[in-house]
Amino acid sequence: MGNLWQKLTSLPLLRSEASNEPYGGTTDANSPDLAAATLSHLEHLTGRPCSRRQIYRIALTHRSLLHDHQGESERPESNQRLEFLGDAVLDLLISEHLFRLYPESDEGHLSSNRAKIVNRKALAAFARELKLGEHLIIGESANLQKIRTSDSALADAFEALVGAIYLDQGLDGAKRFIMNHVITMVDLNRIVEAEFNYKSRLIEFSQSHQLPQPVYTVVAEEGAEHEKTFVIEVSCNDIPLGKGTAPRKKDAEQLAAREAMKRLENENPFHQATES
């Protein structure tokens, strides 16, 4: 962690142009502080004192505030840079959690599941649950209500807050926050089951391409009666797409659908059939 922090704070991106302190490392006495209610709310969410308050203020500052200070020599800073940092921290910690939780999942499934957890709509939902919209710092000339309920503004604020927590409390603090307010908020089992439900994915594919629903056919039964395995083929529009073999028909169907999805990711057999 020490080496990682040294590397990160040595980057120009994370350093103040006015000093050699890490980005947001000090709060100028003349800088506007966080509102007491906001500070109390953030400390409740993070479970720790917010010692570097200016970072948190920036995390909640919407870019519309900059419009109100155009032409001024010292303009406030919006949360866009912190959003960039928080996005990377969030991806890292969610990736690590999924990597440890599902050791048999390949890279594709891990990436897909991570995307379902940290997409913009999901992040906005997390922000709403944490009532971040009520604490956003918005320009007076902007539509306050529209921004406070905007998916984009809320998702940005959530990522920026993760970045602020990382800078203030380190990776452990960010991990604690994400475990409490992201991991516990999502049904990972449901997400993973949906990802591995190849039959559902194949149905979705057929519907989105205006094709008939897939048909599963037992093409062979192998082995003795007490240890029989089923070979099932799935087809769509009378075109065979894949086969699966398993002791249970449902499992064989899933395997057949998986083979079909892999094939459909690389080719379009329906297009080929039309041409022939």
PDB file of C-alpha atoms in Angstrom:
ATOM      1  CA  MET A   1       0.000   0.000   0.000  1.00  0.00           C
ATOM      2  CA  GLY A   2       2.852   2.388   0.834  1.00  0.00           C
ATOM      3  CA  ASN A   3       4.495   1.946  -2.566  1.00  0.00           C
ATOM      4  CA  LEU A   4       1.143   2.280  -4.360  1.00  0.00           C
ATOM      5  CA  TRP A   5       0.371   5.529  -2.525  1.00  0.00           C
ATOM      6  CA  GLN A   6       3.825   6.926  -3.347  1.00  0.00           C
ATOM      7  CA  LYS A   7       3.378   6.120  -7.011  1.00  0.00           C
ATOM      8  CA  LEU A   8      -0.109   7.608  -7.164  1.00  0.00           C
ATOM      9  CA  THR A   9       0.753  10.845  -5.378  1.00  0.00           C
ATOM     10  CA  SER A  10       3.819  11.311  -7.580  1.00  0.00           C
ATOM     11  CA  LEU A  11       1.606  11.601 -10.662  1.00  0.00           C
ATOM     12  CA  PRO A  12       0.984  15.164 -11.907  1.00  0.00           C
ATOM     13  CA  LEU A  13      -2.734  14.350 -12.053  1.00  0.00           C
ATOM     14  CA  LEU A  14      -2.897  14.019  -8.275  1.00  0.00           C
ATOM     15  CA  ARG A  15      -0.747  16.971  -7.316  1.00  0.00           C
ATOM     16  CA  SER A  16      -1.762  20.552  -6.746  1.00  0.00           C
ATOM     17  CA  GLU A  17      -0.360  23.080  -9.194  1.00  0.00           C
ATOM     18  CA  ALA A  18       0.057  25.545  -6.324  1.00  0.00           C
ATOM     19  CA  SER A  19       2.169  23.329  -4.081  1.00  0.00           C
ATOM     20  CA  ASN A  20       3.938  20.003  -3.680  1.00  0.00           C
ATOM     21  CA  GLU A  21       1.190  18.662  -1.428  1.00  0.00           C
ATOM     22  CA  PRO A  22      -0.877  15.738  -2.721  1.00  0.00           C
ATOM     23  CA  TYR A  23      -4.024  16.843  -4.516  1.00  0.00           C
ATOM     24  CA  GLY A  24      -6.518  18.268  -2.048  1.00  0.00           C
ATOM     25  CA  GLY A  25      -4.093  17.709   0.826  1.00  0.00           C
ATOM     26  CA  THR A  26      -4.812  20.968   2.640  1.00  0.00           C
ATOM     27  CA  THR A  27      -7.799  23.188   3.153  1.00  0.00           C
ATOM     28  CA  ASP A  28      -7.132  26.867   2.656  1.00  0.00           C
ATOM     29  CA  ALA A  29      -8.489  28.966   5.515  1.00  0.00           C
ATOM     30  CA  ASN A  30     -10.368  31.111   3.005  1.00  0.00           C
ATOM     31  CA  SER A  31     -11.882  28.135   1.142  1.00  0.00           C
ATOM     32  CA  PRO A  32     -15.566  27.486   1.793  1.00  0.00           C
ATOM     33  CA  ASP A  33     -15.944  24.529   4.107  1.00  0.00           C
ATOM     34  CA  LEU A  34     -18.512  21.770   3.935  1.00  0.00           C
ATOM     35  CA  ALA A  35     -21.911  22.507   5.412  1.00  0.00           C
ATOM     36  CA  ALA A  36     -22.244  20.996   8.888  1.00  0.00           C
ATOM     37  CA  ALA A  37     -25.108  18.749   7.771  1.00  0.00           C
ATOM     38  CA  THR A  38     -23.096  17.490   4.802  1.00  0.00           C
ATOM     39  CA  LEU A  39     -20.021  16.827   6.914  1.00  0.00           C
ATOM     40  CA  SER A  40     -22.090  14.907   9.452  1.00  0.00           C
ATOM     41  CA  HIS A  41     -23.741  12.894   6.670  1.00  0.00           C
ATOM     42  CA  LEU A  42     -20.411  11.985   5.050  1.00  0.00           C
ATOM     43  CA  GLU A  43     -18.865  10.932   8.342  1.00  0.00           C
ATOM     44  CA  HIS A  44     -21.900   8.742   8.953  1.00  0.00           C
ATOM     45  CA  LEU A  45     -21.483   7.141   5.511  1.00  0.00           C
ATOM     46  CA  THR A  46     -17.740   6.586   5.808  1.00  0.00           C
ATOM     47  CA  GLY A  47     -17.711   5.703   9.493  1.00  0.00           C
ATOM     48  CA  ARG A  48     -14.664   7.922  10.001  1.00  0.00           C
ATOM     49  CA  PRO A  49     -13.924  11.648  10.505  1.00  0.00           C
ATOM     50  CA  CYS A  50     -13.499  13.501   7.209  1.00  0.00           C
ATOM     51  CA  SER A  51     -10.120  15.034   7.972  1.00  0.00           C
ATOM     52  CA  ARG A  52      -9.460  16.437   4.482  1.00  0.00           C
ATOM     53  CA  ARG A  53     -12.720  18.283   4.050  1.00  0.00           C
ATOM     54  CA  GLN A  54     -11.820  20.196   0.923  1.00  0.00           C
ATOM     55  CA  ILE A  55     -11.500  16.933  -0.990  1.00  0.00           C
ATOM     56  CA  TYR A  56     -15.052  15.989  -0.032  1.00  0.00           C
ATOM     57  CA  ARG A  57     -16.328  19.425  -0.985  1.00  0.00           C
ATOM     58  CA  ILE A  58     -14.780  19.025  -4.427  1.00  0.00           C
ATOM     59  CA  ALA A  59     -16.299  15.535  -4.711  1.00  0.00           C
ATOM     60  CA  LEU A  60     -19.760  17.052  -4.304  1.00  0.00           C
ATOM     61  CA  THR A  61     -19.176  20.079  -6.545  1.00  0.00           C
ATOM     62  CA  HIS A  62     -21.055  19.852  -9.821  1.00  0.00           C
ATOM     63  CA  ARG A  63     -19.408  21.393 -12.868  1.00  0.00           C
ATOM     64  CA  SER A  64     -22.287  23.899 -13.180  1.00  0.00           C
ATOM     65  CA  LEU A  65     -20.694  25.876 -10.348  1.00  0.00           C
ATOM     66  CA  LEU A  66     -17.784  26.717 -12.627  1.00  0.00           C
ATOM     67  CA  HIS A  67     -20.168  28.503 -14.993  1.00  0.00           C
ATOM     68  CA  ASP A  68     -21.085  30.966 -12.235  1.00  0.00           C
ATOM     69  CA  HIS A  69     -17.406  31.871 -11.759  1.00  0.00           C
ATOM     70  CA  GLN A  70     -16.323  32.302 -15.381  1.00  0.00           C
ATOM     71  CA  GLY A  71     -13.589  34.878 -15.795  1.00  0.00           C
ATOM     72  CA  GLU A  72     -12.548  34.790 -12.157  1.00  0.00           C
ATOM     73  CA  SER A  73      -8.882  34.183 -11.375  1.00  0.00           C
ATOM     74  CA  GLU A  74      -9.688  31.551  -8.740  1.00  0.00           C
ATOM     75  CA  ARG A  75     -12.499  29.356  -9.935  1.00  0.00           C
ATOM     76  CA  PRO A  76     -13.839  26.476  -7.835  1.00  0.00           C
ATOM     77  CA  GLU A  77     -12.919  22.951  -8.896  1.00  0.00           C
ATOM     78  CA  SER A  78     -15.569  20.472  -9.998  1.00  0.00           C
ATOM     79  CA  ASN A  79     -15.606  16.780  -9.169  1.00  0.00           C
ATOM     80  CA  GLN A  80     -14.574  15.576 -12.635  1.00  0.00           C
ATOM     81  CA  ARG A  81     -10.968  14.710 -11.764  1.00  0.00           C
ATOM     82  CA  LEU A  82     -12.005  12.940  -8.576  1.00  0.00           C
ATOM     83  CA  GLU A  83     -14.614  11.074 -10.610  1.00  0.00           C
ATOM     84  CA  PHE A  84     -11.801   9.753 -12.827  1.00  0.00           C
ATOM     85  CA  LEU A  85      -9.870   8.528  -9.801  1.00  0.00           C
ATOM     86  CA  GLY A  86     -12.923   7.062  -8.067  1.00  0.00           C
ATOM     87  CA  ASP A  87     -13.880   5.155 -11.208  1.00  0.00           C
ATOM     88  CA  ALA A  88     -10.483   3.413 -11.188  1.00  0.00           C
ATOM     89  CA  VAL A  89     -10.646   2.646  -7.453  1.00  0.00           C
ATOM     90  CA  LEU A  90     -14.184   1.301  -7.766  1.00  0.00           C
ATOM     91  CA  ASP A  91     -13.238  -0.927 -10.705  1.00  0.00           C
ATOM     92  CA  LEU A  92     -10.236  -2.277  -8.792  1.00  0.00           C
ATOM     93  CA  LEU A  93     -12.128  -3.124  -5.617  1.00  0.00           C
ATOM     94  CA  ILE A  94     -15.168  -4.622  -7.350  1.00  0.00           C
ATOM     95  CA  SER A  95     -12.840  -6.653  -9.586  1.00  0.00           C
ATOM     96  CA  GLU A  96     -10.939  -7.966  -6.586  1.00  0.00           C
ATOM     97  CA  HIS A  97     -14.158  -8.903  -4.785  1.00  0.00           C
ATOM     98  CA  LEU A  98     -15.541 -10.804  -7.783  1.00  0.00           C
ATOM     99  CA  PHE A  99     -12.168 -12.433  -8.454  1.00  0.00           C
ATOM    100  CA  ARG A 100     -12.043 -13.860  -4.923  1.00  0.00           C
ATOM    101  CA  LEU A 101     -15.737 -14.703  -4.700  1.00  0.00           C
ATOM    102  CA  TYR A 102     -15.989 -16.585  -8.002  1.00  0.00           C
ATOM    103  CA  PRO A 103     -12.681 -18.434  -8.566  1.00  0.00           C
ATOM    104  CA  GLU A 104     -14.120 -20.511 -11.411  1.00  0.00           C
ATOM    105  CA  SER A 105     -15.370 -17.550 -13.469  1.00  0.00           C
ATOM    106  CA  ASP A 106     -13.349 -16.599 -16.523  1.00  0.00           C
ATOM    107  CA  GLU A 107     -12.327 -13.069 -17.495  1.00  0.00           C
ATOM    108  CA  GLY A 108     -15.379 -12.522 -19.685  1.00  0.00           C
ATOM    109  CA  HIS A 109     -17.865 -13.396 -16.967  1.00  0.00           C
ATOM    110  CA  LEU A 110     -16.030 -11.366 -14.342  1.00  0.00           C
ATOM    111  CA  SER A 111     -15.976  -8.322 -16.628  1.00  0.00           C
ATOM    112  CA  SER A 112     -19.633  -8.711 -17.489  1.00  0.00           C
ATOM    113  CA  ASN A 113     -20.687  -9.016 -13.846  1.00  0.00           C
ATOM    114  CA  ARG A 114     -18.559  -6.039 -12.844  1.00  0.00           C
ATOM    115  CA  ALA A 115     -20.203  -3.955 -15.566  1.00  0.00           C
ATOM    116  CA  LYS A 116     -23.621  -4.785 -14.154  1.00  0.00           C
ATOM    117  CA  ILE A 117     -22.570  -3.534 -10.721  1.00  0.00           C
ATOM    118  CA  VAL A 118     -20.755  -0.324 -11.663  1.00  0.00           C
ATOM    119  CA  ASN A 119     -22.693   0.936 -14.693  1.00  0.00           C
ATOM    120  CA  ARG A 120     -23.938   4.531 -14.610  1.00  0.00           C
ATOM    121  CA  LYS A 121     -27.522   3.616 -13.754  1.00  0.00           C
ATOM    122  CA  ALA A 122     -26.435   1.428 -10.842  1.00  0.00           C
ATOM    123  CA  LEU A 123     -24.057   4.086  -9.510  1.00  0.00           C
ATOM    124  CA  ALA A 124     -26.837   6.674  -9.650  1.00  0.00           C
ATOM    125  CA  ALA A 125     -29.063   4.296  -7.678  1.00  0.00           C
ATOM    126  CA  PHE A 126     -26.346   3.904  -5.024  1.00  0.00           C
ATOM    127  CA  ALA A 127     -26.034   7.699  -4.846  1.00  0.00           C
ATOM    128  CA  ARG A 128     -29.786   8.087  -4.372  1.00  0.00           C
ATOM    129  CA  GLU A 129     -29.764   5.526  -1.596  1.00  0.00           C
ATOM    130  CA  LEU A 130     -27.023   7.567   0.111  1.00  0.00           C
ATOM    131  CA  LYS A 131     -28.946  10.836  -0.520  1.00  0.00           C
ATOM    132  CA  LEU A 132     -25.958  12.424  -2.246  1.00  0.00           C
ATOM    133  CA  GLY A 133     -28.228  14.575  -4.413  1.00  0.00           C
ATOM    134  CA  GLU A 134     -29.310  16.553  -1.361  1.00  0.00           C
ATOM    135  CA  HIS A 135     -25.687  17.519  -0.691  1.00  0.00           C
ATOM    136  CA  LEU A 136     -24.504  18.392  -4.207  1.00  0.00           C
ATOM    137  CA  ILE A 137     -22.979  21.857  -4.589  1.00  0.00           C
ATOM    138  CA  ILE A 138     -24.570  23.302  -7.730  1.00  0.00           C
ATOM    139  CA  GLY A 139     -24.280  26.592  -9.601  1.00  0.00           C
ATOM    140  CA  GLU A 140     -27.049  29.102  -8.936  1.00  0.00           C
ATOM    141  CA  SER A 141     -27.792  29.483 -12.643  1.00  0.00           C
ATOM    142  CA  ALA A 142     -28.352  25.720 -13.086  1.00  0.00           C
ATOM    143  CA  ASN A 143     -31.560  23.765 -12.752  1.00  0.00           C
ATOM    144  CA  LEU A 144     -31.018  22.612  -9.173  1.00  0.00           C
ATOM    145  CA  GLN A 145     -33.777  20.016  -9.031  1.00  0.00           C
ATOM    146  CA  LYS A 146     -32.927  18.510 -12.410  1.00  0.00           C
ATOM    147  CA  ILE A 147     -29.259  18.088 -11.489  1.00  0.00           C
ATOM    148  CA  ARG A 148     -29.974  16.664  -8.039  1.00  0.00           C
ATOM    149  CA  THR A 149     -32.028  13.883  -9.621  1.00  0.00           C
ATOM    150  CA  SER A 150     -29.915  13.375 -12.751  1.00  0.00           C
ATOM    151  CA  ASP A 151     -28.401   9.906 -13.242  1.00  0.00           C
ATOM    152  CA  SER A 152     -25.278  11.476 -14.723  1.00  0.00           C
ATOM    153  CA  ALA A 153     -24.693  13.973 -11.893  1.00  0.00           C
ATOM    154  CA  LEU A 154     -25.387  11.370  -9.203  1.00  0.00           C
ATOM    155  CA  ALA A 155     -23.151   8.714 -10.771  1.00  0.00           C
ATOM    156  CA  ASP A 156     -20.353  11.284 -11.121  1.00  0.00           C
ATOM    157  CA  ALA A 157     -20.740  12.324  -7.480  1.00  0.00           C
ATOM    158  CA  PHE A 158     -20.658   8.718  -6.284  1.00  0.00           C
ATOM    159  CA  GLU A 159     -17.420   7.974  -8.146  1.00  0.00           C
ATOM    160  CA  ALA A 160     -15.906  11.271  -6.995  1.00  0.00           C
ATOM    161  CA  LEU A 161     -16.812  10.440  -3.398  1.00  0.00           C
ATOM    162  CA  VAL A 162     -15.027   7.092  -3.727  1.00  0.00           C
ATOM    163  CA  GLY A 163     -11.992   8.996  -5.007  1.00  0.00           C
ATOM    164  CA  ALA A 164     -12.163  11.416  -2.075  1.00  0.00           C
ATOM    165  CA  ILE A 165     -12.426   8.596   0.457  1.00  0.00           C
ATOM    166  CA  TYR A 166      -9.441   6.897  -1.170  1.00  0.00           C
ATOM    167  CA  LEU A 167      -7.320  10.039  -0.858  1.00  0.00           C
ATOM    168  CA  ASP A 168      -8.459  10.710   2.706  1.00  0.00           C
ATOM    169  CA  GLN A 169      -8.654   7.210   4.181  1.00  0.00           C
ATOM    170  CA  GLY A 170      -6.599   5.106   1.792  1.00  0.00           C
ATOM    171  CA  LEU A 171      -7.525   1.924  -0.008  1.00  0.00           C
ATOM    172  CA  ASP A 172      -8.822   0.297   3.182  1.00  0.00           C
ATOM    173  CA  GLY A 173     -11.232   3.164   3.748  1.00  0.00           C
ATOM    174  CA  ALA A 174     -12.467   3.013   0.163  1.00  0.00           C
ATOM    175  CA  LYS A 175     -12.880  -0.751   0.419  1.00  0.00           C
ATOM    176  CA  ARG A 176     -14.877  -0.436   3.644  1.00  0.00           C
ATOM    177  CA  PHE A 177     -17.173   2.141   2.022  1.00  0.00           C
ATOM    178  CA  ILE A 178     -17.731   0.023  -1.097  1.00  0.00           C
ATOM    179  CA  MET A 179     -18.386  -3.123   0.931  1.00  0.00           C
ATOM    180  CA  ASN A 180     -20.969  -1.275   3.032  1.00  0.00           C
ATOM    181  CA  HIS A 181     -22.684   0.701   0.289  1.00  0.00           C
ATOM    182  CA  VAL A 182     -22.199  -1.285  -2.921  1.00  0.00           C
ATOM    183  CA  ILE A 183     -21.583  -4.975  -2.274  1.00  0.00           C
ATOM    184  CA  THR A 184     -24.326  -5.238   0.365  1.00  0.00           C
ATOM    185  CA  MET A 185     -26.736  -3.377  -1.932  1.00  0.00           C
ATOM    186  CA  VAL A 186     -26.617  -5.807  -4.857  1.00  0.00           C
ATOM    187  CA  ASP A 187     -27.740  -9.402  -5.173  1.00  0.00           C
ATOM    188  CA  LEU A 188     -24.537 -10.883  -6.554  1.00  0.00           C
ATOM    189  CA  ASN A 189     -25.975 -14.381  -6.751  1.00  0.00           C
ATOM    190  CA  ARG A 190     -28.827 -13.158  -8.934  1.00  0.00           C
ATOM    191  CA  ILE A 191     -26.414 -11.274 -11.187  1.00  0.00           C
ATOM    192  CA  VAL A 192     -24.122 -14.279 -11.583  1.00  0.00           C
ATOM    193  CA  GLU A 193     -27.011 -16.686 -12.150  1.00  0.00           C
ATOM    194  CA  ALA A 194     -28.347 -14.412 -14.858  1.00  0.00           C
ATOM    195  CA  GLU A 195     -24.914 -14.287 -16.450  1.00  0.00           C
ATOM    196  CA  PHE A 196     -24.638 -18.087 -16.477  1.00  0.00           C
ATOM    197  CA  ASN A 197     -28.245 -18.632 -17.604  1.00  0.00           C
ATOM    198  CA  TYR A 198     -27.356 -19.238 -21.215  1.00  0.00           C
ATOM    199  CA  LYS A 199     -30.885 -20.376 -22.058  1.00  0.00           C
ATOM    200  CA  SER A 200     -32.225 -16.940 -21.098  1.00  0.00           C
ATOM    201  CA  ARG A 201     -29.475 -15.227 -23.059  1.00  0.00           C
ATOM    202  CA  LEU A 202     -30.264 -17.337 -26.109  1.00  0.00           C
ATOM    203  CA  ILE A 203     -33.959 -16.429 -25.850  1.00  0.00           C
ATOM    204  CA  GLU A 204     -33.030 -12.746 -25.596  1.00  0.00           C
ATOM    205  CA  PHE A 205     -30.869 -13.119 -28.707  1.00  0.00           C
ATOM    206  CA  SER A 206     -33.643 -14.771 -30.703  1.00  0.00           C
ATOM    207  CA  GLN A 207     -36.175 -12.126 -29.656  1.00  0.00           C
ATOM    208  CA  SER A 208     -33.853  -9.225 -30.458  1.00  0.00           C
ATOM    209  CA  HIS A 209     -33.242 -10.688 -33.946  1.00  0.00           C
ATOM    210  CA  GLN A 210     -36.945 -11.489 -34.607  1.00  0.00           C
ATOM    211  CA  LEU A 211     -36.288 -15.241 -34.661  1.00  0.00           C
ATOM    212  CA  PRO A 212     -38.404 -18.131 -33.380  1.00  0.00           C
ATOM    213  CA  GLN A 213     -37.690 -19.324 -29.847  1.00  0.00           C
ATOM    214  CA  PRO A 214     -34.893 -21.924 -29.499  1.00  0.00           C
ATOM    215  CA  VAL A 215     -35.930 -25.583 -29.548  1.00  0.00           C
ATOM    216  CA  TYR A 216     -34.173 -28.223 -27.392  1.00  0.00           C
ATOM    217  CA  THR A 217     -34.175 -31.823 -28.623  1.00  0.00           C
ATOM    218  CA  VAL A 218     -32.828 -34.969 -26.949  1.00  0.00           C
ATOM    219  CA  VAL A 219     -30.718 -36.505 -29.712  1.00  0.00           C
ATOM    220  CA  ALA A 220     -29.197 -39.329 -27.630  1.00  0.00           C
ATOM    221  CA  GLU A 221     -29.327 -41.033 -24.234  1.00  0.00           C
ATOM    222  CA  GLU A 222     -26.091 -42.699 -23.192  1.00  0.00           C
ATOM    223  CA  GLY A 223     -25.103 -45.041 -20.369  1.00  0.00           C
ATOM    224  CA  ALA A 224     -26.921 -47.444 -18.050  1.00  0.00           C
ATOM    225  CA  GLU A 225     -30.330 -46.500 -16.657  1.00  0.00           C
ATOM    226  CA  HIS A 226     -28.940 -45.490 -13.236  1.00  0.00           C
ATOM    227  CA  GLU A 227     -26.134 -43.380 -14.693  1.00  0.00           C
ATOM    228  CA  LYS A 228     -27.626 -42.114 -17.916  1.00  0.00           C
ATOM    229  CA  THR A 229     -26.458 -38.940 -19.644  1.00  0.00           C
ATOM    230  CA  PHE A 230     -28.476 -36.893 -22.107  1.00  0.00           C
ATOM    231  CA  VAL A 231     -27.222 -35.325 -25.312  1.00  0.00           C
ATOM    232  CA  ILE A 232     -29.367 -32.338 -26.195  1.00  0.00           C
ATOM    233  CA  GLU A 233     -29.196 -30.178 -29.283  1.00  0.00           C
ATOM    234  CA  VAL A 234     -30.545 -26.654 -29.473  1.00  0.00           C
ATOM    235  CA  SER A 235     -31.719 -25.181 -32.740  1.00  0.00           C
ATOM    236  CA  CYS A 236     -33.362 -21.980 -33.849  1.00  0.00           C
ATOM    237  CA  ASN A 237     -35.241 -21.469 -37.077  1.00  0.00           C
ATOM    238  CA  ASP A 238     -34.333 -25.116 -37.894  1.00  0.00           C
ATOM    239  CA  ILE A 239     -30.605 -24.332 -37.707  1.00  0.00           C
ATOM    240  CA  PRO A 240     -28.586 -26.441 -35.193  1.00  0.00           C
ATOM    241  CA  LEU A 241     -26.579 -24.160 -32.909  1.00  0.00           C
ATOM    242  CA  GLY A 242     -25.038 -26.331 -30.216  1.00  0.00           C
ATOM    243  CA  LYS A 243     -25.035 -29.560 -28.203  1.00  0.00           C
ATOM    244  CA  GLY A 244     -24.674 -30.336 -24.524  1.00  0.00           C
ATOM    245  CA  THR A 245     -24.189 -33.547 -22.561  1.00  0.00           C
ATOM    246  CA  ALA A 246     -25.052 -33.950 -18.857  1.00  0.00           C
ATOM    247  CA  PRO A 247     -26.784 -36.336 -16.414  1.00  0.00           C
ATOM    248  CA  ARG A 248     -29.709 -33.914 -16.136  1.00  0.00           C
ATOM    249  CA  LYS A 249     -31.651 -32.583 -19.099  1.00  0.00           C
ATOM    250  CA  LYS A 250     -31.707 -29.038 -17.682  1.00  0.00           C
ATOM    251  CA  ASP A 251     -27.922 -29.004 -17.354  1.00  0.00           C
ATOM    252  CA  ALA A 252     -27.496 -30.425 -20.861  1.00  0.00           C
ATOM    253  CA  GLU A 253     -29.765 -27.680 -22.193  1.00  0.00           C
ATOM    254  CA  GLN A 254     -27.655 -25.006 -20.487  1.00  0.00           C
ATOM    255  CA  LEU A 255     -24.487 -26.495 -21.994  1.00  0.00           C
ATOM    256  CA  ALA A 256     -26.110 -26.595 -25.431  1.00  0.00           C
ATOM    257  CA  ALA A 257     -27.208 -22.969 -25.047  1.00  0.00           C
ATOM    258  CA  ARG A 258     -23.685 -21.988 -23.944  1.00  0.00           C
ATOM    259  CA  GLU A 259     -22.199 -23.573 -27.065  1.00  0.00           C
ATOM    260  CA  ALA A 260     -24.837 -21.800 -29.141  1.00  0.00           C
ATOM    261  CA  MET A 261     -24.028 -18.395 -27.595  1.00  0.00           C
ATOM    262  CA  LYS A 262     -20.309 -18.909 -28.194  1.00  0.00           C
ATOM    263  CA  ARG A 263     -21.035 -19.687 -31.833  1.00  0.00           C
ATOM    264  CA  LEU A 264     -23.340 -16.692 -32.230  1.00  0.00           C
ATOM    265  CA  GLU A 265     -20.684 -14.389 -30.788  1.00  0.00           C
ATOM    266  CA  ASN A 266     -18.365 -15.345 -33.667  1.00  0.00           C
ATOM    267  CA  GLU A 267     -20.674 -15.887 -36.622  1.00  0.00           C
ATOM    268  CA  ASN A 268     -24.202 -15.397 -37.924  1.00  0.00           C
ATOM    269  CA  PRO A 269     -25.475 -18.797 -39.115  1.00  0.00           C
ATOM    270  CA  PHE A 270     -28.884 -17.317 -39.928  1.00  0.00           C
ATOM    271  CA  HIS A 271     -27.345 -14.888 -42.397  1.00  0.00           C
ATOM    272  CA  GLN A 272     -25.388 -17.719 -43.990  1.00  0.00           C
ATOM    273  CA  ALA A 273     -28.529 -19.845 -44.280  1.00  0.00           C
ATOM    274  CA  THR A 274     -30.380 -16.989 -46.016  1.00  0.00           C
ATOM    275  CA  GLU A 275     -27.578 -16.553 -48.546  1.00  0.00           C
ATOM    276  CA  SER A 276     -27.471 -20.253 -49.377  1.00  0.00           C
TER     277      SER A 276
END
